[in-house]
C-alpha positions as semicolon CSV with decimal commas, in nm:
position;residue;x (nm);y (nm);z (nm)
1;M;-0,654;-3,119;-2,384
2;F;-0,913;-2,984;-2,139
3;N;-0,990;-3,339;-2,022
4;L;-0,625;-3,382;-1,928
5;V;-0,580;-3,050;-1,748
6;L;-0,909;-3,051;-1,552
7;P;-0,831;-3,347;-1,319
8;I;-0,481;-3,214;-1,253
9;A;-0,615;-2,867;-1,169
10;L;-0,891;-3,004;-0,944
11;S;-0,651;-3,231;-0,757
12;A;-0,406;-2,942;-0,709
13;L;-0,693;-2,728;-0,576
14;V;-0,799;-2,995;-0,326
15;V;-0,447;-3,073;-0,207
16;G;-0,366;-2,704;-0,176
17;G;-0,686;-2,635;0,016
18;L;-0,621;-2,918;0,260
19;G;-0,264;-2,799;0,316
20;L;-0,359;-2,444;0,411
21;K;-0,370;-2,342;0,773
22;N;-0,475;-2,013;0,928
23;V;-0,175;-1,846;1,094
24;T;-0,345;-1,518;1,183
25;T;-0,643;-1,424;1,393
26;S;-0,971;-1,373;1,211
27;R;-1,145;-1,037;1,226
28;K;-1,448;-0,877;1,068
29;T;-1,380;-0,628;0,790
30;P;-1,641;-0,392;0,648
31;I;-1,737;-0,396;0,280
32;D;-1,659;-0,075;0,094
33;V;-1,992;-0,016;-0,082
34;V;-1,863;0,271;-0,297
35;L;-1,579;0,053;-0,426
36;V;-1,820;-0,225;-0,520
37;I;-2,053;0,017;-0,699
38;L;-1,768;0,178;-0,896
39;S;-1,577;-0,140;-0,977
40;A;-1,867;-0,320;-1,149
41;P;-1,907;-0,072;-1,437
42;G;-1,531;-0,021;-1,452
43;F;-1,466;-0,391;-1,501
44;G;-1,752;-0,414;-1,751
45;K;-1,603;-0,124;-1,946
46;L;-1,263;-0,295;-1,952
47;V;-1,410;-0,623;-2,078
48;Y;-1,615;-0,439;-2,343
49;G;-1,307;-0,249;-2,459
50;L;-1,096;-0,562;-2,484
51;S;-1,370;-0,736;-2,681
52;N;-1,354;-0,451;-2,935
53;L;-0,993;-0,535;-3,023
54;N;-1,075;-0,735;-3,332
55;A;-0,999;-0,701;-3,700
56;E;-1,335;-0,538;-3,780
57;S;-1,267;-0,238;-3,555
58;G;-0,915;-0,188;-3,687
59;G;-0,726;-0,424;-3,458
60;I;-0,491;-0,346;-3,172
61;G;-0,350;-0,032;-3,331
62;S;-0,683;0,149;-3,368
63;V;-0,827;0,411;-3,134
64;A;-1,175;0,262;-3,176
65;G;-1,051;-0,058;-3,016
66;W;-0,884;0,103;-2,714
67;L;-1,118;0,395;-2,646
68;P;-1,375;0,198;-2,442
69;S;-1,094;0,064;-2,218
70;A;-0,956;0,410;-2,136
71;P;-0,998;0,534;-1,778
72;G;-1,278;0,778;-1,718
73;P;-1,654;0,796;-1,763
74;P;-1,834;0,537;-1,975
75;V;-1,792;0,568;-2,350
76;C;-2,097;0,472;-2,556
């Protein structure tokens, strides 16, 4: 199945990329360093929490599965 979808996706990516044109003026934008620093552990916490949603931790209905994904400080 992957061997069938991969060429179609790559060809769509190439055709789409060639068809794009810039209709606005380019400008420099600063990088928000605080956002980058805070988003890395936040995304890692979300991925860790979603990986805990398995049958061994009680499944989707358990608090142990969702607690690491909750907003707030890191949960160990």
